[in-house]
Amino acid sequence: MSTATMPRLKSKYQSEICAGLQASLELPNVMQVPRLEKIVVNMGVGRATQQASLLDGAVADLTAISGQKPLITKSRIAIASFKLREDQAIGCKVTMRGDRMWEFFDRLLSVAIPRIRDFRGLSGKSWDGNGNYTFGLTEQLAFIEVRIEQVDVPRGMDITIVTSANSDLAGKALLDAFGFPFRKGEVPASVTKAKKSKKK
């Protein structure tokens, strides 16, 4: 694939970021350099247990945001106090890979995140210990693909960026290289725990 048709951030990663990360992380092999593997967007619709039409709106919003049809997620167990039955539809999710992932990541960084109201940076602590980062958005209107006149209710979502990094610090270095807007001074929780255990 030529750089003319290659997604902008994918081209930037291959031409600039990859070599810089290899040097900064002191990796002997270019294949060890962290890279994006997939992005998962999950939208839970708890109230769909009482009003099934809300799930249709979530599917429509997520389709517009991601450009692909979402997978309906269902409950694994029944919880009587929440009026939840087993195998009941309660949300939807999409998993993006390849060029679609890169294009979504570009829109996320350049358009959606800057549209968040009262934005003060994303937490630098929300890592899973394996180099993958998850954060939440409170409403779908951060994405310009969702038209305000078509929104029935505000819907939040969780976005997970899965990387090939073998540590949270390496994963954070990858997102930092793209200019991901983390709050200053915040480090992954796994790093904080490691420092505390050393002091003991």
mmCIF file of C-alpha atoms in Angstrom:
data_model
loop_
_atom_site.group_PDB
_atom_site.id
_atom_site.type_symbol
_atom_site.label_atom_id
_atom_site.label_comp_id
_atom_site.label_asym_id
_atom_site.label_seq_id
_atom_site.Cartn_x
_atom_site.Cartn_y
_atom_site.Cartn_z
ATOM 1 C CA MET A 1 0.000 0.000 0.000
ATOM 2 C CA SER A 2 1.392 3.400 -0.949
ATOM 3 C CA THR A 3 1.633 6.253 1.527
ATOM 4 C CA ALA A 4 -0.857 8.189 -0.655
ATOM 5 C CA THR A 5 -3.675 5.851 0.362
ATOM 6 C CA MET A 6 -2.307 4.870 3.765
ATOM 7 C CA PRO A 7 -4.057 6.358 6.838
ATOM 8 C CA ARG A 8 -2.232 9.462 8.079
ATOM 9 C CA LEU A 9 -1.252 8.173 11.525
ATOM 10 C CA LYS A 10 -0.218 4.770 10.175
ATOM 11 C CA SER A 11 2.150 6.526 7.778
ATOM 12 C CA LYS A 12 3.484 8.685 10.621
ATOM 13 C CA TYR A 13 4.048 5.599 12.765
ATOM 14 C CA GLN A 14 6.019 3.817 10.058
ATOM 15 C CA SER A 15 8.079 6.814 8.960
ATOM 16 C CA GLU A 16 8.756 8.578 12.287
ATOM 17 C CA ILE A 17 7.381 7.051 15.466
ATOM 18 C CA CYS A 18 8.627 3.467 15.085
ATOM 19 C CA ALA A 19 12.307 4.419 14.832
ATOM 20 C CA GLY A 20 11.984 6.961 17.655
ATOM 21 C CA LEU A 21 10.377 4.411 19.979
ATOM 22 C CA GLN A 22 13.015 1.808 19.178
ATOM 23 C CA ALA A 23 15.714 4.262 20.204
ATOM 24 C CA SER A 24 13.974 5.640 23.309
ATOM 25 C CA LEU A 25 12.979 2.189 24.608
ATOM 26 C CA GLU A 26 16.413 0.777 23.674
ATOM 27 C CA LEU A 27 14.980 -2.162 21.763
ATOM 28 C CA PRO A 28 17.458 -4.269 19.755
ATOM 29 C CA ASN A 29 14.880 -5.454 17.196
ATOM 30 C CA VAL A 30 12.371 -3.321 15.313
ATOM 31 C CA MET A 31 9.793 -6.112 15.712
ATOM 32 C CA GLN A 32 9.784 -5.413 19.474
ATOM 33 C CA VAL A 33 8.584 -1.839 18.992
ATOM 34 C CA PRO A 34 5.034 -1.390 20.422
ATOM 35 C CA ARG A 35 2.269 -0.966 17.850
ATOM 36 C CA LEU A 36 -1.502 -0.630 17.788
ATOM 37 C CA GLU A 37 -3.263 -3.971 17.363
ATOM 38 C CA LYS A 38 -6.960 -3.144 17.697
ATOM 39 C CA ILE A 39 -9.408 -0.671 19.210
ATOM 40 C CA VAL A 40 -12.566 -1.895 20.941
ATOM 41 C CA VAL A 41 -15.507 0.451 21.579
ATOM 42 C CA ASN A 42 -18.125 -0.836 24.014
ATOM 43 C CA MET A 43 -21.463 0.859 24.663
ATOM 44 C CA GLY A 44 -23.542 -0.542 27.523
ATOM 45 C CA VAL A 45 -27.302 0.074 27.505
ATOM 46 C CA GLY A 46 -28.544 -1.091 30.906
ATOM 47 C CA ARG A 47 -31.955 0.489 30.414
ATOM 48 C CA ALA A 48 -32.495 -1.721 27.355
ATOM 49 C CA THR A 49 -33.760 -4.354 29.791
ATOM 50 C CA GLN A 50 -36.853 -2.169 30.235
ATOM 51 C CA GLN A 51 -36.933 -0.397 26.858
ATOM 52 C CA ALA A 52 -35.531 -2.458 23.980
ATOM 53 C CA SER A 53 -35.675 0.469 21.516
ATOM 54 C CA LEU A 54 -32.754 2.134 23.341
ATOM 55 C CA LEU A 55 -30.492 -0.620 22.039
ATOM 56 C CA ASP A 56 -31.433 0.260 18.456
ATOM 57 C CA GLY A 57 -30.267 3.824 19.057
ATOM 58 C CA ALA A 58 -26.977 2.603 20.513
ATOM 59 C CA VAL A 59 -26.382 0.360 17.498
ATOM 60 C CA ALA A 60 -27.098 3.260 15.130
ATOM 61 C CA ASP A 61 -24.733 5.587 17.014
ATOM 62 C CA LEU A 62 -21.917 3.041 17.171
ATOM 63 C CA THR A 63 -22.333 2.205 13.490
ATOM 64 C CA ALA A 64 -21.974 5.889 12.594
ATOM 65 C CA ILE A 65 -18.957 6.311 14.872
ATOM 66 C CA SER A 66 -17.034 3.220 13.795
ATOM 67 C CA GLY A 67 -18.164 2.658 10.227
ATOM 68 C CA GLN A 68 -18.984 -1.003 10.867
ATOM 69 C CA LYS A 69 -21.901 -2.955 12.297
ATOM 70 C CA PRO A 70 -21.649 -3.537 16.068
ATOM 71 C CA LEU A 71 -21.913 -6.880 17.788
ATOM 72 C CA ILE A 72 -24.797 -7.118 20.274
ATOM 73 C CA THR A 73 -23.559 -8.042 23.763
ATOM 74 C CA LYS A 74 -25.747 -10.166 26.016
ATOM 75 C CA SER A 75 -25.894 -10.854 29.736
ATOM 76 C CA ARG A 76 -24.216 -14.025 30.962
ATOM 77 C CA ILE A 77 -26.250 -14.453 34.124
ATOM 78 C CA ALA A 78 -29.665 -13.426 35.451
ATOM 79 C CA ILE A 79 -29.832 -10.777 38.191
ATOM 80 C CA ALA A 80 -33.319 -10.438 39.627
ATOM 81 C CA SER A 81 -32.664 -7.150 41.454
ATOM 82 C CA PHE A 82 -31.791 -5.503 38.113
ATOM 83 C CA LYS A 83 -34.646 -7.264 36.287
ATOM 84 C CA LEU A 84 -31.987 -8.828 34.093
ATOM 85 C CA ARG A 85 -32.532 -12.173 32.428
ATOM 86 C CA GLU A 86 -29.816 -14.499 31.203
ATOM 87 C CA ASP A 87 -28.797 -14.003 27.545
ATOM 88 C CA GLN A 88 -30.591 -10.630 27.347
ATOM 89 C CA ALA A 89 -29.233 -7.903 25.031
ATOM 90 C CA ILE A 90 -27.662 -5.152 27.162
ATOM 91 C CA GLY A 91 -25.210 -3.360 24.881
ATOM 92 C CA CYS A 92 -23.099 -3.431 21.751
ATOM 93 C CA LYS A 93 -19.445 -3.250 20.779
ATOM 94 C CA VAL A 94 -17.170 -2.998 17.757
ATOM 95 C CA THR A 95 -13.613 -4.202 17.279
ATOM 96 C CA MET A 96 -11.584 -2.295 14.702
ATOM 97 C CA ARG A 97 -8.359 -3.454 13.105
ATOM 98 C CA GLY A 98 -6.235 -2.436 10.139
ATOM 99 C CA ASP A 99 -6.861 0.821 8.284
ATOM 100 C CA ARG A 100 -10.284 1.309 9.884
ATOM 101 C CA MET A 101 -8.614 1.249 13.308
ATOM 102 C CA TRP A 102 -6.035 3.828 12.229
ATOM 103 C CA GLU A 103 -8.696 6.125 10.765
ATOM 104 C CA PHE A 104 -10.778 5.895 13.934
ATOM 105 C CA PHE A 105 -7.699 6.591 16.069
ATOM 106 C CA ASP A 106 -6.960 9.684 13.967
ATOM 107 C CA ARG A 107 -10.535 10.990 14.357
ATOM 108 C CA LEU A 108 -10.426 10.218 18.069
ATOM 109 C CA LEU A 109 -7.256 12.262 18.614
ATOM 110 C CA SER A 110 -7.886 15.153 16.250
ATOM 111 C CA VAL A 111 -11.668 15.626 16.500
ATOM 112 C CA ALA A 112 -13.498 13.694 19.224
ATOM 113 C CA ILE A 113 -11.296 14.252 22.285
ATOM 114 C CA PRO A 114 -10.915 18.020 21.664
ATOM 115 C CA ARG A 115 -14.737 18.261 21.600
ATOM 116 C CA ILE A 116 -15.084 16.911 25.153
ATOM 117 C CA ARG A 117 -16.537 19.599 27.397
ATOM 118 C CA ASP A 118 -14.312 20.905 30.215
ATOM 119 C CA PHE A 119 -11.524 18.597 29.064
ATOM 120 C CA ARG A 120 -8.500 18.486 31.378
ATOM 121 C CA GLY A 121 -6.661 15.479 30.007
ATOM 122 C CA LEU A 122 -7.158 11.731 30.241
ATOM 123 C CA SER A 123 -5.968 9.664 33.177
ATOM 124 C CA GLY A 124 -2.503 8.203 32.769
ATOM 125 C CA LYS A 125 -3.327 5.439 35.247
ATOM 126 C CA SER A 126 -6.014 3.480 33.370
ATOM 127 C CA TRP A 127 -3.785 0.655 32.132
ATOM 128 C CA ASP A 128 -4.387 -3.065 32.539
ATOM 129 C CA GLY A 129 -0.812 -4.144 33.333
ATOM 130 C CA ASN A 130 -0.237 -5.503 29.803
ATOM 131 C CA GLY A 131 0.153 -2.274 27.830
ATOM 132 C CA ASN A 132 -3.529 -1.759 26.982
ATOM 133 C CA TYR A 133 -5.339 1.498 27.789
ATOM 134 C CA THR A 134 -9.056 2.017 28.500
ATOM 135 C CA PHE A 135 -10.927 5.279 29.002
ATOM 136 C CA GLY A 136 -14.544 6.372 28.952
ATOM 137 C CA LEU A 137 -16.512 9.057 27.134
ATOM 138 C CA THR A 138 -19.720 10.311 28.731
ATOM 139 C CA GLU A 139 -21.630 10.982 25.509
ATOM 140 C CA GLN A 140 -21.589 10.074 21.839
ATOM 141 C CA LEU A 141 -21.781 13.699 20.640
ATOM 142 C CA ALA A 142 -17.984 13.986 20.910
ATOM 143 C CA PHE A 143 -18.000 12.327 17.484
ATOM 144 C CA ILE A 144 -19.162 14.552 14.635
ATOM 145 C CA GLU A 145 -20.587 11.510 12.821
ATOM 146 C CA VAL A 146 -23.467 11.487 15.332
ATOM 147 C CA ARG A 147 -26.031 14.154 14.492
ATOM 148 C CA ILE A 148 -27.524 15.910 17.494
ATOM 149 C CA GLU A 149 -31.058 15.860 16.055
ATOM 150 C CA GLN A 150 -30.923 12.048 15.844
ATOM 151 C CA VAL A 151 -29.834 11.525 19.469
ATOM 152 C CA ASP A 152 -32.594 10.228 21.744
ATOM 153 C CA VAL A 153 -30.535 9.932 24.962
ATOM 154 C CA PRO A 154 -26.887 10.622 25.861
ATOM 155 C CA ARG A 155 -24.842 7.415 25.759
ATOM 156 C CA GLY A 156 -21.429 6.858 27.214
ATOM 157 C CA MET A 157 -18.876 4.351 25.960
ATOM 158 C CA ASP A 158 -15.622 2.677 26.908
ATOM 159 C CA ILE A 159 -12.761 2.719 24.425
ATOM 160 C CA THR A 160 -9.924 0.204 24.783
ATOM 161 C CA ILE A 161 -6.716 0.661 22.824
ATOM 162 C CA VAL A 162 -4.940 -2.686 22.580
ATOM 163 C CA THR A 163 -1.211 -2.542 21.858
ATOM 164 C CA SER A 164 1.549 -5.108 21.388
ATOM 165 C CA ALA A 165 3.520 -3.553 24.274
ATOM 166 C CA ASN A 166 4.657 -5.904 27.032
ATOM 167 C CA SER A 167 4.387 -3.247 29.754
ATOM 168 C CA ASP A 168 2.256 -0.237 30.621
ATOM 169 C CA LEU A 169 5.213 2.124 30.295
ATOM 170 C CA ALA A 170 5.929 0.926 26.756
ATOM 171 C CA GLY A 171 2.235 1.252 25.870
ATOM 172 C CA LYS A 172 2.154 4.779 27.286
ATOM 173 C CA ALA A 173 5.305 5.673 25.331
ATOM 174 C CA LEU A 174 3.508 4.586 22.155
ATOM 175 C CA LEU A 175 0.429 6.725 22.820
ATOM 176 C CA ASP A 176 2.594 9.644 23.970
ATOM 177 C CA ALA A 177 4.383 9.510 20.618
ATOM 178 C CA PHE A 178 1.043 10.120 18.891
ATOM 179 C CA GLY A 179 0.331 13.083 21.184
ATOM 180 C CA PHE A 180 -2.294 11.346 23.310
ATOM 181 C CA PRO A 181 -3.588 13.947 25.820
ATOM 182 C CA PHE A 182 -2.704 12.383 29.170
ATOM 183 C CA ARG A 183 -2.797 14.476 32.331
ATOM 184 C CA LYS A 184 0.694 15.634 33.239
ATOM 185 C CA GLY A 185 2.516 13.755 35.960
ATOM 186 C CA GLU A 186 0.274 10.679 35.954
ATOM 187 C CA VAL A 187 1.923 7.288 35.450
ATOM 188 C CA PRO A 188 0.407 3.798 35.083
ATOM 189 C CA ALA A 189 -0.800 2.265 38.344
ATOM 190 C CA SER A 190 1.493 -0.739 37.814
ATOM 191 C CA VAL A 191 4.521 1.572 37.981
ATOM 192 C CA THR A 192 3.284 3.168 41.217
ATOM 193 C CA LYS A 193 2.738 -0.279 42.784
ATOM 194 C CA ALA A 194 6.216 -1.406 41.732
ATOM 195 C CA LYS A 195 7.786 1.640 43.386
ATOM 196 C CA LYS A 196 5.857 1.023 46.616
ATOM 197 C CA SER A 197 6.885 -2.641 46.744
ATOM 198 C CA LYS A 198 10.548 -1.694 46.316
ATOM 199 C CA LYS A 199 10.346 0.699 49.264
ATOM 200 C CA LYS A 200 8.998 -2.102 51.472
#
